[in-house]
Amino acid sequence: GAGVSQTPSNKVTEKGKYVELRCDPISGHTALYWYRQSLGQGPEFLIYFQGTGAADDSGLPNDRFFAVRPEGSVSTLKIQRTERGDSAVYLCASSRDRGQETQYFGPGTRLLVL
Amino acid sequence: SQQGEEDPQALSIQEGENATMNCSYKTSINNLQWYRQNSGRGLVHLILIRSNEREKHSGRLRVTLDTSKKSSSLLITASRAADTASYFCATDGGNQGGKLIFGQGTELSVKP
């Protein structure tokens, strides 16, 4: 079946603008994760959903970042008042459920804030 | 914050040679995983080793885990040019399911 998909693949925006990044997990996967990866670094956890609810949002850097998963499948990561430091690759992953350790990653969205 | 360190940060070898990458972590864990990433995009899961296991094999991959030293190693035998990628270890930080905590990665270059 299809893997995790993310749109857009690239996003260029101006400082201060609002952006939305979308993630389509593998069908049937109840757990969904967002990570952020800066150049030369490993991914850093942002937030994870079990079903529709955010089970752990401890990685969100500040209140400009918000994520939703209203129907328990597709998720949207929203960034308000973007800053140049938000530039990174945003990765989404899903797993069958919270107890399944293997996470399957999407190709990422490369965000550039000018 | 990152879980730990990977060593070396970069490794360049010839095709056919073995590549060894090391990972250290800070907290207790239930399991440790290795992922591969090409060109800074999506990660591919390679292997998972549980805290009560010491060694695991998958094809040309061999992973060891030493929980007393909080370290793991990934060995790729008979490397190929197609193995060129970044390799990351990730732990669960002792949580059941949930977030992964990644190291900073080892960039492997295999020259034909």
PDB file of N, CA, C and O in Angstrom, chain A residues 6-46:
ATOM      1  N   GLN A   6       3.524  13.552   2.230  1.00  0.00           N
ATOM      2  CA  GLN A   6       3.541  14.896   2.800  1.00  0.00           C
ATOM      3  C   GLN A   6       3.467  15.923   1.680  1.00  0.00           C
ATOM      4  O   GLN A   6       4.098  15.753   0.640  1.00  0.00           O
ATOM      5  N   THR A   7       2.678  16.947   1.919  1.00  0.00           N
ATOM      6  CA  THR A   7       2.581  18.034   0.947  1.00  0.00           C
ATOM      7  C   THR A   7       2.620  19.371   1.660  1.00  0.00           C
ATOM      8  O   THR A   7       2.151  19.495   2.797  1.00  0.00           O
ATOM      9  N   PRO A   8       3.199  20.416   1.028  1.00  0.00           N
ATOM     10  CA  PRO A   8       3.968  20.311  -0.211  1.00  0.00           C
ATOM     11  C   PRO A   8       5.335  19.686   0.060  1.00  0.00           C
ATOM     12  O   PRO A   8       5.726  19.551   1.214  1.00  0.00           O
ATOM     13  N   SER A   9       6.079  19.369  -0.983  1.00  0.00           N
ATOM     14  CA  SER A   9       7.425  18.838  -0.783  1.00  0.00           C
ATOM     15  C   SER A   9       8.395  19.970  -0.447  1.00  0.00           C
ATOM     16  O   SER A   9       9.369  19.758   0.283  1.00  0.00           O
ATOM     17  N   ASN A  10       8.111  21.152  -0.985  1.00  0.00           N
ATOM     18  CA  ASN A  10       8.912  22.334  -0.689  1.00  0.00           C
ATOM     19  C   ASN A  10       7.978  23.515  -0.480  1.00  0.00           C
ATOM     20  O   ASN A  10       6.958  23.623  -1.163  1.00  0.00           O
ATOM     21  N   LYS A  11       8.347  24.372   0.456  1.00  0.00           N
ATOM     22  CA  LYS A  11       7.554  25.569   0.709  1.00  0.00           C
ATOM     23  C   LYS A  11       8.493  26.728   1.005  1.00  0.00           C
ATOM     24  O   LYS A  11       9.336  26.638   1.908  1.00  0.00           O
ATOM     25  N   VAL A  12       8.358  27.786   0.232  1.00  0.00           N
ATOM     26  CA  VAL A  12       9.120  29.001   0.477  1.00  0.00           C
ATOM     27  C   VAL A  12       8.131  30.074   0.905  1.00  0.00           C
ATOM     28  O   VAL A  12       7.107  30.288   0.245  1.00  0.00           O
ATOM     29  N   THR A  13       8.417  30.739   2.001  1.00  0.00           N
ATOM     30  CA  THR A  13       7.521  31.771   2.494  1.00  0.00           C
ATOM     31  C   THR A  13       8.342  32.933   3.037  1.00  0.00           C
ATOM     32  O   THR A  13       9.564  32.842   3.170  1.00  0.00           O
ATOM     33  N   GLU A  14       7.658  33.986   3.330  1.00  0.00           N
ATOM     34  CA  GLU A  14       8.329  35.163   3.872  1.00  0.00           C
ATOM     35  C   GLU A  14       8.129  35.225   5.380  1.00  0.00           C
ATOM     36  O   GLU A  14       7.091  34.782   5.909  1.00  0.00           O
ATOM     37  N   LYS A  15       9.079  35.779   6.034  1.00  0.00           N
ATOM     38  CA  LYS A  15       9.015  35.977   7.485  1.00  0.00           C
ATOM     39  C   LYS A  15       7.699  36.636   7.857  1.00  0.00           C
ATOM     40  O   LYS A  15       7.283  37.609   7.222  1.00  0.00           O
ATOM     41  N   GLY A  16       7.057  36.074   8.872  1.00  0.00           N
ATOM     42  CA  GLY A  16       5.798  36.638   9.338  1.00  0.00           C
ATOM     43  C   GLY A  16       4.553  35.982   8.761  1.00  0.00           C
ATOM     44  O   GLY A  16       3.446  36.179   9.270  1.00  0.00           O
ATOM     45  N   LYS A  17       4.724  35.185   7.720  1.00  0.00           N
ATOM     46  CA  LYS A  17       3.573  34.533   7.082  1.00  0.00           C
ATOM     47  C   LYS A  17       3.166  33.276   7.839  1.00  0.00           C
ATOM     48  O   LYS A  17       3.906  32.740   8.658  1.00  0.00           O
ATOM     49  N   TYR A  18       1.970  32.801   7.500  1.00  0.00           N
ATOM     50  CA  TYR A  18       1.410  31.573   8.082  1.00  0.00           C
ATOM     51  C   TYR A  18       1.574  30.429   7.070  1.00  0.00           C
ATOM     52  O   TYR A  18       1.371  30.624   5.877  1.00  0.00           O
ATOM     53  N   VAL A  19       1.945  29.250   7.573  1.00  0.00           N
ATOM     54  CA  VAL A  19       2.065  28.094   6.678  1.00  0.00           C
ATOM     55  C   VAL A  19       1.370  26.884   7.281  1.00  0.00           C
ATOM     56  O   VAL A  19       1.251  26.760   8.507  1.00  0.00           O
ATOM     57  N   GLU A  20       0.912  26.012   6.403  1.00  0.00           N
ATOM     58  CA  GLU A  20       0.324  24.739   6.805  1.00  0.00           C
ATOM     59  C   GLU A  20       1.044  23.620   6.062  1.00  0.00           C
ATOM     60  O   GLU A  20       1.229  23.699   4.841  1.00  0.00           O
ATOM     61  N   LEU A  21       1.420  22.592   6.795  1.00  0.00           N
ATOM     62  CA  LEU A  21       2.078  21.428   6.215  1.00  0.00           C
ATOM     63  C   LEU A  21       1.177  20.227   6.479  1.00  0.00           C
ATOM     64  O   LEU A  21       0.712  20.030   7.603  1.00  0.00           O
ATOM     65  N   ARG A  22       1.001  19.411   5.443  1.00  0.00           N
ATOM     66  CA  ARG A  22       0.045  18.319   5.542  1.00  0.00           C
ATOM     67  C   ARG A  22       0.738  16.961   5.553  1.00  0.00           C
ATOM     68  O   ARG A  22       1.742  16.774   4.866  1.00  0.00           O
ATOM     69  N   CYS A  23       0.169  16.033   6.296  1.00  0.00           N
ATOM     70  CA  CYS A  23       0.684  14.672   6.357  1.00  0.00           C
ATOM     71  C   CYS A  23      -0.456  13.673   6.202  1.00  0.00           C
ATOM     72  O   CYS A  23      -1.452  13.748   6.929  1.00  0.00           O
ATOM     73  N   ASP A  24      -0.286  12.722   5.276  1.00  0.00           N
ATOM     74  CA  ASP A  24      -1.224  11.621   5.101  1.00  0.00           C
ATOM     75  C   ASP A  24      -0.537  10.353   5.581  1.00  0.00           C
ATOM     76  O   ASP A  24       0.389   9.873   4.913  1.00  0.00           O
ATOM     77  N   PRO A  25      -0.957   9.790   6.692  1.00  0.00           N
ATOM     78  CA  PRO A  25      -0.268   8.602   7.210  1.00  0.00           C
ATOM     79  C   PRO A  25      -0.667   7.354   6.427  1.00  0.00           C
ATOM     80  O   PRO A  25      -1.559   7.390   5.568  1.00  0.00           O
ATOM     81  N   ILE A  26      -0.013   6.271   6.735  1.00  0.00           N
ATOM     82  CA  ILE A  26      -0.386   4.985   6.151  1.00  0.00           C
ATOM     83  C   ILE A  26      -1.785   4.629   6.656  1.00  0.00           C
ATOM     84  O   ILE A  26      -2.086   4.800   7.845  1.00  0.00           O
ATOM     85  N   SER A  27      -2.618   4.148   5.749  1.00  0.00           N
ATOM     86  CA  SER A  27      -4.000   3.824   6.096  1.00  0.00           C
ATOM     87  C   SER A  27      -4.047   2.833   7.260  1.00  0.00           C
ATOM     88  O   SER A  27      -3.342   1.805   7.251  1.00  0.00           O
ATOM     89  N   GLY A  28      -4.851   3.172   8.254  1.00  0.00           N
ATOM     90  CA  GLY A  28      -5.003   2.276   9.393  1.00  0.00           C
ATOM     91  C   GLY A  28      -4.049   2.551  10.541  1.00  0.00           C
ATOM     92  O   GLY A  28      -4.210   2.003  11.634  1.00  0.00           O
ATOM     93  N   HIS A  29      -3.053   3.391  10.314  1.00  0.00           N
ATOM     94  CA  HIS A  29      -2.114   3.727  11.395  1.00  0.00           C
ATOM     95  C   HIS A  29      -2.760   4.741  12.328  1.00  0.00           C
ATOM     96  O   HIS A  29      -3.202   5.807  11.906  1.00  0.00           O
ATOM     97  N   THR A  30      -2.795   4.407  13.618  1.00  0.00           N
ATOM     98  CA  THR A  30      -3.468   5.291  14.566  1.00  0.00           C
ATOM     99  C   THR A  30      -2.515   6.322  15.172  1.00  0.00           C
ATOM    100  O   THR A  30      -2.955   7.352  15.655  1.00  0.00           O
ATOM    101  N   ALA A  31      -1.227   6.029  15.177  1.00  0.00           N
ATOM    102  CA  ALA A  31      -0.258   6.965  15.751  1.00  0.00           C
ATOM    103  C   ALA A  31       0.417   7.764  14.647  1.00  0.00           C
ATOM    104  O   ALA A  31       0.793   7.212  13.620  1.00  0.00           O
ATOM    105  N   LEU A  32       0.555   9.065  14.875  1.00  0.00           N
ATOM    106  CA  LEU A  32       1.163   9.957  13.882  1.00  0.00           C
ATOM    107  C   LEU A  32       2.096  10.906  14.607  1.00  0.00           C
ATOM    108  O   LEU A  32       1.768  11.439  15.668  1.00  0.00           O
ATOM    109  N   TYR A  33       3.274  11.127  14.011  1.00  0.00           N
ATOM    110  CA  TYR A  33       4.336  11.907  14.653  1.00  0.00           C
ATOM    111  C   TYR A  33       4.827  13.005  13.715  1.00  0.00           C
ATOM    112  O   TYR A  33       4.938  12.803  12.511  1.00  0.00           O
ATOM    113  N   TRP A  34       5.174  14.151  14.300  1.00  0.00           N
ATOM    114  CA  TRP A  34       5.846  15.212  13.557  1.00  0.00           C
ATOM    115  C   TRP A  34       7.235  15.425  14.164  1.00  0.00           C
ATOM    116  O   TRP A  34       7.386  15.484  15.395  1.00  0.00           O
ATOM    117  N   TYR A  35       8.219  15.553  13.279  1.00  0.00           N
ATOM    118  CA  TYR A  35       9.595  15.855  13.669  1.00  0.00           C
ATOM    119  C   TYR A  35      10.092  17.026  12.811  1.00  0.00           C
ATOM    120  O   TYR A  35       9.573  17.284  11.727  1.00  0.00           O
ATOM    121  N   ARG A  36      11.138  17.684  13.303  1.00  0.00           N
ATOM    122  CA  ARG A  36      11.772  18.761  12.538  1.00  0.00           C
ATOM    123  C   ARG A  36      13.257  18.460  12.465  1.00  0.00           C
ATOM    124  O   ARG A  36      13.871  18.069  13.488  1.00  0.00           O
ATOM    125  N   GLN A  37      13.820  18.625  11.279  1.00  0.00           N
ATOM    126  CA  GLN A  37      15.237  18.311  11.104  1.00  0.00           C
ATOM    127  C   GLN A  37      15.959  19.493  10.486  1.00  0.00           C
ATOM    128  O   GLN A  37      15.638  19.921   9.366  1.00  0.00           O
ATOM    129  N   SER A  38      16.943  19.999  11.203  1.00  0.00           N
ATOM    130  CA  SER A  38      17.794  21.062  10.672  1.00  0.00           C
ATOM    131  C   SER A  38      18.988  20.435   9.986  1.00  0.00           C
ATOM    132  O   SER A  38      19.350  19.285  10.251  1.00  0.00           O
ATOM    133  N   LEU A  39      19.635  21.213   9.143  1.00  0.00           N
ATOM    134  CA  LEU A  39      20.751  20.709   8.339  1.00  0.00           C
ATOM    135  C   LEU A  39      21.847  20.143   9.220  1.00  0.00           C
ATOM    136  O   LEU A  39      22.301  20.787  10.168  1.00  0.00           O
ATOM    137  N   GLY A  40      22.249  18.912   8.921  1.00  0.00           N
ATOM    138  CA  GLY A  40      23.351  18.301   9.654  1.00  0.00           C
ATOM    139  C   GLY A  40      22.978  17.751  11.012  1.00  0.00           C
ATOM    140  O   GLY A  40      23.864  17.310  11.760  1.00  0.00           O
ATOM    141  N   GLN A  41      21.700  17.752  11.343  1.00  0.00           N
ATOM    142  CA  GLN A  41      21.242  17.260  12.643  1.00  0.00           C
ATOM    143  C   GLN A  41      20.280  16.096  12.468  1.00  0.00           C
ATOM    144  O   GLN A  41      19.754  15.859  11.379  1.00  0.00           O
ATOM    145  N   GLY A  42      20.061  15.372  13.542  1.00  0.00           N
ATOM    146  CA  GLY A  42      19.031  14.344  13.526  1.00  0.00           C
ATOM    147  C   GLY A  42      17.656  14.969  13.716  1.00  0.00           C
ATOM    148  O   GLY A  42      17.544  16.107  14.172  1.00  0.00           O
ATOM    149  N   PRO A  43      16.589  14.240  13.377  1.00  0.00           N
ATOM    150  CA  PRO A  43      15.238  14.754  13.586  1.00  0.00           C
ATOM    151  C   PRO A  43      14.977  15.021  15.065  1.00  0.00           C
ATOM    152  O   PRO A  43      15.439  14.275  15.931  1.00  0.00           O
ATOM    153  N   GLU A  44      14.218  16.075  15.334  1.00  0.00           N
ATOM    154  CA  GLU A  44      13.792  16.406  16.698  1.00  0.00           C
ATOM    155  C   GLU A  44      12.281  16.318  16.780  1.00  0.00           C
ATOM    156  O   GLU A  44      11.571  16.872  15.941  1.00  0.00           O
ATOM    157  N   PHE A  45      11.829  15.650  17.818  1.00  0.00           N
ATOM    158  CA  PHE A  45      10.407  15.416  18.018  1.00  0.00           C
ATOM    159  C   PHE A  45       9.656  16.727  18.254  1.00  0.00           C
ATOM    160  O   PHE A  45      10.118  17.610  18.975  1.00  0.00           O
ATOM    161  N   LEU A  46       8.482  16.831  17.645  1.00  0.00           N
ATOM    162  CA  LEU A  46       7.602  17.976  17.876  1.00  0.00           C
ATOM    163  C   LEU A  46       6.349  17.571  18.640  1.00  0.00           C
ATOM    164  O   LEU A  46       6.064  18.071  19.718  1.00  0.00           O
TER     165      LEU A  46
END
